[in-house]
Amino acid sequence: MSGNFTLSIIKPNAVRTGKTGPILAIINEAGFEIAALKMVRISRKQAEVFYEVHKGKPFYEGLIGFMTSGPVFVMILKHENAVEEFRRLIGDTDPEKAEAGTIRKLYAVSVQMNAIHGSDCDENAVREADLFFSGFERF
Ligand code: IDP
Ligand code: MG
C-alpha cells in the first residue's frame, strides 16, 4: 500500500486536552480511512528511534521529553497520495505559519506542541508504520 498511506501521531498535548475526538473528526471529514490505531505511551528509546533524524538539533531533547510526556494515538491513515494530502491537512510545523483550518492551526500550542505528526515522505511512512504496527494490526 506504499503511496496510499501515512503514519500519524496525535501528540500528548492534544490527547491531554481532549482534542483526540475533534482531530479524528477532521481526519474523517477529509476522507482518510483508519487502517490501524492504538493509544500508547511512547518510551524514551522508541522516541529516540522515531526521531533519530533530528538527533543533535537544538529542539531534539525537548521533543523527546514532550513526546514521552503522556499517551498518544498512533495511526496508519489511507488515502490517495496520503503523505502529501495529510501534510496539507495538518499544516505547517509552526502553527503561526499554518493555514487557517489546518489541525495545527486549530490545536497546536507551540512549534514543539503542535498537536499532530504526519510522515514527510512515502519511505518514512513505511518506516514509521513498521515501527508501531505488525502486519496483524493493519487493516
Ligand atoms: P514536522 O513534524 O512538521 O515534520 P520536523 O521538522 O520533522 O517537523 O520536526 C519534528 C517535530 O519536532 C515537530 O513536529 C515539532 O514537534 C518539533 N520541532 C521542530 N522544530 C522545532 C523547533 O524549532 N522548536 C521546537 N520544536 C520543534
Ligand atoms: Mg518531520
PDB file of C-alpha atoms and ligand atoms in Angstrom:
ATOM      1  CA  MET A   1       0.000   0.000   0.000  1.00  0.00           C
ATOM      2  CA  SER A   2       3.022   2.335  -0.387  1.00  0.00           C
ATOM      3  CA  GLY A   3       1.987   5.813  -1.574  1.00  0.00           C
ATOM      4  CA  ASN A   4      -1.517   5.302  -0.259  1.00  0.00           C
ATOM      5  CA  PHE A   5      -0.865   5.602   3.452  1.00  0.00           C
ATOM      6  CA  THR A   6       0.769   7.811   6.045  1.00  0.00           C
ATOM      7  CA  LEU A   7       1.636   7.443   9.724  1.00  0.00           C
ATOM      8  CA  SER A   8       0.152   9.948  12.124  1.00  0.00           C
ATOM      9  CA  ILE A   9       0.506  10.576  15.848  1.00  0.00           C
ATOM     10  CA  ILE A  10      -1.895  12.710  17.879  1.00  0.00           C
ATOM     11  CA  LYS A  11       0.658  14.231  20.236  1.00  0.00           C
ATOM     12  CA  PRO A  12       0.480  14.372  24.073  1.00  0.00           C
ATOM     13  CA  ASN A  13      -0.702  17.987  24.298  1.00  0.00           C
ATOM     14  CA  ALA A  14      -3.725  17.268  22.122  1.00  0.00           C
ATOM     15  CA  VAL A  15      -4.598  13.986  23.861  1.00  0.00           C
ATOM     16  CA  ARG A  16      -4.223  15.595  27.296  1.00  0.00           C
ATOM     17  CA  THR A  17      -6.603  18.436  26.439  1.00  0.00           C
ATOM     18  CA  GLY A  18      -9.338  16.284  24.912  1.00  0.00           C
ATOM     19  CA  LYS A  19      -8.677  17.075  21.261  1.00  0.00           C
ATOM     20  CA  THR A  20      -8.474  13.466  20.040  1.00  0.00           C
ATOM     21  CA  GLY A  21     -12.147  13.318  19.039  1.00  0.00           C
ATOM     22  CA  PRO A  22     -12.193  16.655  17.178  1.00  0.00           C
ATOM     23  CA  ILE A  23      -8.952  15.758  15.360  1.00  0.00           C
ATOM     24  CA  LEU A  24     -10.288  12.333  14.333  1.00  0.00           C
ATOM     25  CA  ALA A  25     -13.427  14.071  13.037  1.00  0.00           C
ATOM     26  CA  ILE A  26     -11.341  16.367  10.812  1.00  0.00           C
ATOM     27  CA  ILE A  27      -9.337  13.391   9.521  1.00  0.00           C
ATOM     28  CA  ASN A  28     -12.572  11.520   8.808  1.00  0.00           C
ATOM     29  CA  GLU A  29     -14.148  14.522   7.078  1.00  0.00           C
ATOM     30  CA  ALA A  30     -11.094  14.801   4.839  1.00  0.00           C
ATOM     31  CA  GLY A  31     -11.679  11.259   3.613  1.00  0.00           C
ATOM     32  CA  PHE A  32      -8.836   9.407   5.308  1.00  0.00           C
ATOM     33  CA  GLU A  33      -9.527   5.795   6.255  1.00  0.00           C
ATOM     34  CA  ILE A  34      -8.100   4.437   9.513  1.00  0.00           C
ATOM     35  CA  ALA A  35      -6.094   1.278   8.749  1.00  0.00           C
ATOM     36  CA  ALA A  36      -4.564   0.954  12.227  1.00  0.00           C
ATOM     37  CA  LEU A  37      -4.978   2.817  15.518  1.00  0.00           C
ATOM     38  CA  LYS A  38      -3.683   2.482  19.064  1.00  0.00           C
ATOM     39  CA  MET A  39      -3.176   4.527  22.217  1.00  0.00           C
ATOM     40  CA  VAL A  40       0.336   4.155  23.618  1.00  0.00           C
ATOM     41  CA  ARG A  41       2.815   5.898  25.901  1.00  0.00           C
ATOM     42  CA  ILE A  42       5.976   6.099  23.781  1.00  0.00           C
ATOM     43  CA  SER A  43       9.177   5.141  25.648  1.00  0.00           C
ATOM     44  CA  ARG A  44      12.314   7.265  25.509  1.00  0.00           C
ATOM     45  CA  LYS A  45      14.053   4.589  23.427  1.00  0.00           C
ATOM     46  CA  GLN A  46      11.152   4.465  20.946  1.00  0.00           C
ATOM     47  CA  ALA A  47      11.072   8.266  20.657  1.00  0.00           C
ATOM     48  CA  GLU A  48      14.830   8.329  20.004  1.00  0.00           C
ATOM     49  CA  VAL A  49      14.455   5.798  17.183  1.00  0.00           C
ATOM     50  CA  PHE A  50      11.410   7.546  15.735  1.00  0.00           C
ATOM     51  CA  TYR A  51      13.117  10.964  15.724  1.00  0.00           C
ATOM     52  CA  GLU A  52      16.704   9.821  15.062  1.00  0.00           C
ATOM     53  CA  VAL A  53      16.960  12.168  12.058  1.00  0.00           C
ATOM     54  CA  HIS A  54      16.644  15.116  14.463  1.00  0.00           C
ATOM     55  CA  LYS A  55      19.340  13.941  16.921  1.00  0.00           C
ATOM     56  CA  GLY A  56      21.704  16.819  17.756  1.00  0.00           C
ATOM     57  CA  LYS A  57      19.283  19.584  16.774  1.00  0.00           C
ATOM     58  CA  PRO A  58      18.555  22.242  19.423  1.00  0.00           C
ATOM     59  CA  PHE A  59      14.940  21.119  19.822  1.00  0.00           C
ATOM     60  CA  TYR A  60      15.729  17.366  19.997  1.00  0.00           C
ATOM     61  CA  GLU A  61      15.864  16.847  23.795  1.00  0.00           C
ATOM     62  CA  GLY A  62      12.727  18.922  24.320  1.00  0.00           C
ATOM     63  CA  LEU A  63      10.956  16.975  21.601  1.00  0.00           C
ATOM     64  CA  ILE A  64      11.839  13.600  23.158  1.00  0.00           C
ATOM     65  CA  GLY A  65      10.693  14.823  26.575  1.00  0.00           C
ATOM     66  CA  PHE A  66       7.435  16.124  25.147  1.00  0.00           C
ATOM     67  CA  MET A  67       6.609  13.053  23.048  1.00  0.00           C
ATOM     68  CA  THR A  68       7.110  10.765  26.070  1.00  0.00           C
ATOM     69  CA  SER A  69       5.175  13.023  28.474  1.00  0.00           C
ATOM     70  CA  GLY A  70       1.842  11.251  28.094  1.00  0.00           C
ATOM     71  CA  PRO A  71      -0.175   8.889  25.932  1.00  0.00           C
ATOM     72  CA  VAL A  72      -0.563   9.438  22.203  1.00  0.00           C
ATOM     73  CA  PHE A  73      -2.741   7.973  19.464  1.00  0.00           C
ATOM     74  CA  VAL A  74      -0.726   6.393  16.656  1.00  0.00           C
ATOM     75  CA  MET A  75      -2.472   5.556  13.399  1.00  0.00           C
ATOM     76  CA  ILE A  76      -1.989   4.467   9.816  1.00  0.00           C
ATOM     77  CA  LEU A  77      -4.228   6.511   7.521  1.00  0.00           C
ATOM     78  CA  LYS A  78      -5.123   5.508   3.979  1.00  0.00           C
ATOM     79  CA  HIS A  79      -5.857   7.989   1.206  1.00  0.00           C
ATOM     80  CA  GLU A  80      -4.770   8.568  -2.360  1.00  0.00           C
ATOM     81  CA  ASN A  81      -1.471  10.498  -2.233  1.00  0.00           C
ATOM     82  CA  ALA A  82      -1.726  10.160   1.551  1.00  0.00           C
ATOM     83  CA  VAL A  83       1.556  11.739   2.675  1.00  0.00           C
ATOM     84  CA  GLU A  84       1.098  14.971   0.752  1.00  0.00           C
ATOM     85  CA  GLU A  85      -2.650  15.237   1.389  1.00  0.00           C
ATOM     86  CA  PHE A  86      -2.168  14.689   5.109  1.00  0.00           C
ATOM     87  CA  ARG A  87       0.659  17.211   5.390  1.00  0.00           C
ATOM     88  CA  ARG A  88      -1.696  19.727   3.797  1.00  0.00           C
ATOM     89  CA  LEU A  89      -4.431  18.836   6.307  1.00  0.00           C
ATOM     90  CA  ILE A  90      -2.167  19.244   9.360  1.00  0.00           C
ATOM     91  CA  GLY A  91      -0.449  22.450   8.205  1.00  0.00           C
ATOM     92  CA  ASP A  92       2.987  23.924   8.827  1.00  0.00           C
ATOM     93  CA  THR A  93       5.239  22.705  11.666  1.00  0.00           C
ATOM     94  CA  ASP A  94       4.983  26.227  13.135  1.00  0.00           C
ATOM     95  CA  PRO A  95       1.320  26.922  13.990  1.00  0.00           C
ATOM     96  CA  GLU A  96       1.826  30.622  13.305  1.00  0.00           C
ATOM     97  CA  LYS A  97       2.625  29.730   9.691  1.00  0.00           C
ATOM     98  CA  ALA A  98      -0.085  27.062   9.384  1.00  0.00           C
ATOM     99  CA  GLU A  99      -3.061  27.814   7.145  1.00  0.00           C
ATOM    100  CA  ALA A 100      -6.453  28.529   8.689  1.00  0.00           C
ATOM    101  CA  GLY A 101      -8.477  25.386   9.248  1.00  0.00           C
ATOM    102  CA  THR A 102      -5.469  23.055   9.477  1.00  0.00           C
ATOM    103  CA  ILE A 103      -5.182  20.773  12.516  1.00  0.00           C
ATOM    104  CA  ARG A 104      -2.046  22.519  13.733  1.00  0.00           C
ATOM    105  CA  LYS A 105      -3.602  25.973  13.319  1.00  0.00           C
ATOM    106  CA  LEU A 106      -6.542  24.786  15.404  1.00  0.00           C
ATOM    107  CA  TYR A 107      -4.799  22.733  18.091  1.00  0.00           C
ATOM    108  CA  ALA A 108      -1.056  23.434  18.273  1.00  0.00           C
ATOM    109  CA  VAL A 109       0.044  25.432  21.305  1.00  0.00           C
ATOM    110  CA  SER A 110       3.671  25.944  20.149  1.00  0.00           C
ATOM    111  CA  VAL A 111       6.102  24.710  17.490  1.00  0.00           C
ATOM    112  CA  GLN A 112       7.001  21.822  19.787  1.00  0.00           C
ATOM    113  CA  MET A 113       3.479  21.019  20.995  1.00  0.00           C
ATOM    114  CA  ASN A 114       1.986  21.130  17.526  1.00  0.00           C
ATOM    115  CA  ALA A 115      -0.723  18.535  18.161  1.00  0.00           C
ATOM    116  CA  ILE A 116      -0.043  16.044  15.394  1.00  0.00           C
ATOM    117  CA  HIS A 117       2.614  14.225  13.352  1.00  0.00           C
ATOM    118  CA  GLY A 118       2.408  13.241   9.701  1.00  0.00           C
ATOM    119  CA  SER A 119       5.083  11.331   7.748  1.00  0.00           C
ATOM    120  CA  ASP A 120       7.073  13.557   5.374  1.00  0.00           C
ATOM    121  CA  CYS A 121       7.588  11.061   2.515  1.00  0.00           C
ATOM    122  CA  ASP A 122       6.444   7.581   1.444  1.00  0.00           C
ATOM    123  CA  GLU A 123       9.711   5.991   2.563  1.00  0.00           C
ATOM    124  CA  ASN A 124       9.277   7.411   6.072  1.00  0.00           C
ATOM    125  CA  ALA A 125       5.603   6.421   6.139  1.00  0.00           C
ATOM    126  CA  VAL A 126       6.698   2.807   5.605  1.00  0.00           C
ATOM    127  CA  ARG A 127       9.468   3.079   8.206  1.00  0.00           C
ATOM    128  CA  GLU A 128       7.252   4.718  10.815  1.00  0.00           C
ATOM    129  CA  ALA A 129       4.302   2.366  10.280  1.00  0.00           C
ATOM    130  CA  ASP A 130       6.645  -0.622  10.627  1.00  0.00           C
ATOM    131  CA  LEU A 131       7.936   0.723  13.944  1.00  0.00           C
ATOM    132  CA  PHE A 132       4.477   0.828  15.508  1.00  0.00           C
ATOM    133  CA  PHE A 133       2.345  -1.839  13.819  1.00  0.00           C
ATOM    134  CA  SER A 134       2.735  -5.522  12.978  1.00  0.00           C
ATOM    135  CA  GLY A 135       1.072  -6.935   9.879  1.00  0.00           C
ATOM    136  CA  PHE A 136      -1.759  -8.349  12.009  1.00  0.00           C
ATOM    137  CA  GLU A 137      -2.511  -4.854  13.369  1.00  0.00           C
ATOM    138  CA  ARG A 138      -3.173  -3.304   9.924  1.00  0.00           C
ATOM    139  CA  PHE A 139      -6.438  -3.418   8.051  1.00  0.00           C
TER     140      PHE A 139
HETATM  141  P1  IDP B   1       7.225  18.107  11.111  1.00  0.00           P
HETATM  142  O1  IDP B   1       6.621  17.409  12.306  1.00  0.00           O
HETATM  143  O2  IDP B   1       6.333  19.192  10.589  1.00  0.00           O
HETATM  144  O3  IDP B   1       7.670  17.143  10.026  1.00  0.00           O
HETATM  145  P2  IDP B   1      10.019  18.348  11.843  1.00  0.00           P
HETATM  146  O4  IDP B   1      10.941  19.418  11.354  1.00  0.00           O
HETATM  147  O5  IDP B   1      10.187  16.974  11.295  1.00  0.00           O
HETATM  148  O6  IDP B   1       8.524  18.868  11.626  1.00  0.00           O
HETATM  149  O7  IDP B   1      10.177  18.325  13.418  1.00  0.00           O
HETATM  150  C1  IDP B   1       9.624  17.262  14.174  1.00  0.00           C
HETATM  151  C2  IDP B   1       8.931  17.837  15.387  1.00  0.00           C
HETATM  152  O8  IDP B   1       9.899  18.470  16.224  1.00  0.00           O
HETATM  153  C3  IDP B   1       7.924  18.950  15.091  1.00  0.00           C
HETATM  154  O9  IDP B   1       6.648  18.459  14.702  1.00  0.00           O
HETATM  155  C4  IDP B   1       7.869  19.667  16.428  1.00  0.00           C
HETATM  156  O10 IDP B   1       7.095  18.950  17.387  1.00  0.00           O
HETATM  157  C5  IDP B   1       9.334  19.621  16.845  1.00  0.00           C
HETATM  158  N1  IDP B   1      10.079  20.786  16.389  1.00  0.00           N
HETATM  159  C6  IDP B   1      10.552  21.049  15.135  1.00  0.00           C
HETATM  160  N2  IDP B   1      11.187  22.233  15.072  1.00  0.00           N
HETATM  161  C7  IDP B   1      11.123  22.743  16.323  1.00  0.00           C
HETATM  162  C8  IDP B   1      11.620  23.963  16.900  1.00  0.00           C
HETATM  163  O11 IDP B   1      12.227  24.810  16.257  1.00  0.00           O
HETATM  164  N3  IDP B   1      11.351  24.139  18.237  1.00  0.00           N
HETATM  165  C9  IDP B   1      10.686  23.232  18.993  1.00  0.00           C
HETATM  166  N4  IDP B   1      10.231  22.066  18.484  1.00  0.00           N
HETATM  167  C10 IDP B   1      10.434  21.831  17.161  1.00  0.00           C
HETATM  168 MG    MG B   2       9.095  15.645  10.114  1.00  0.00          MG
END
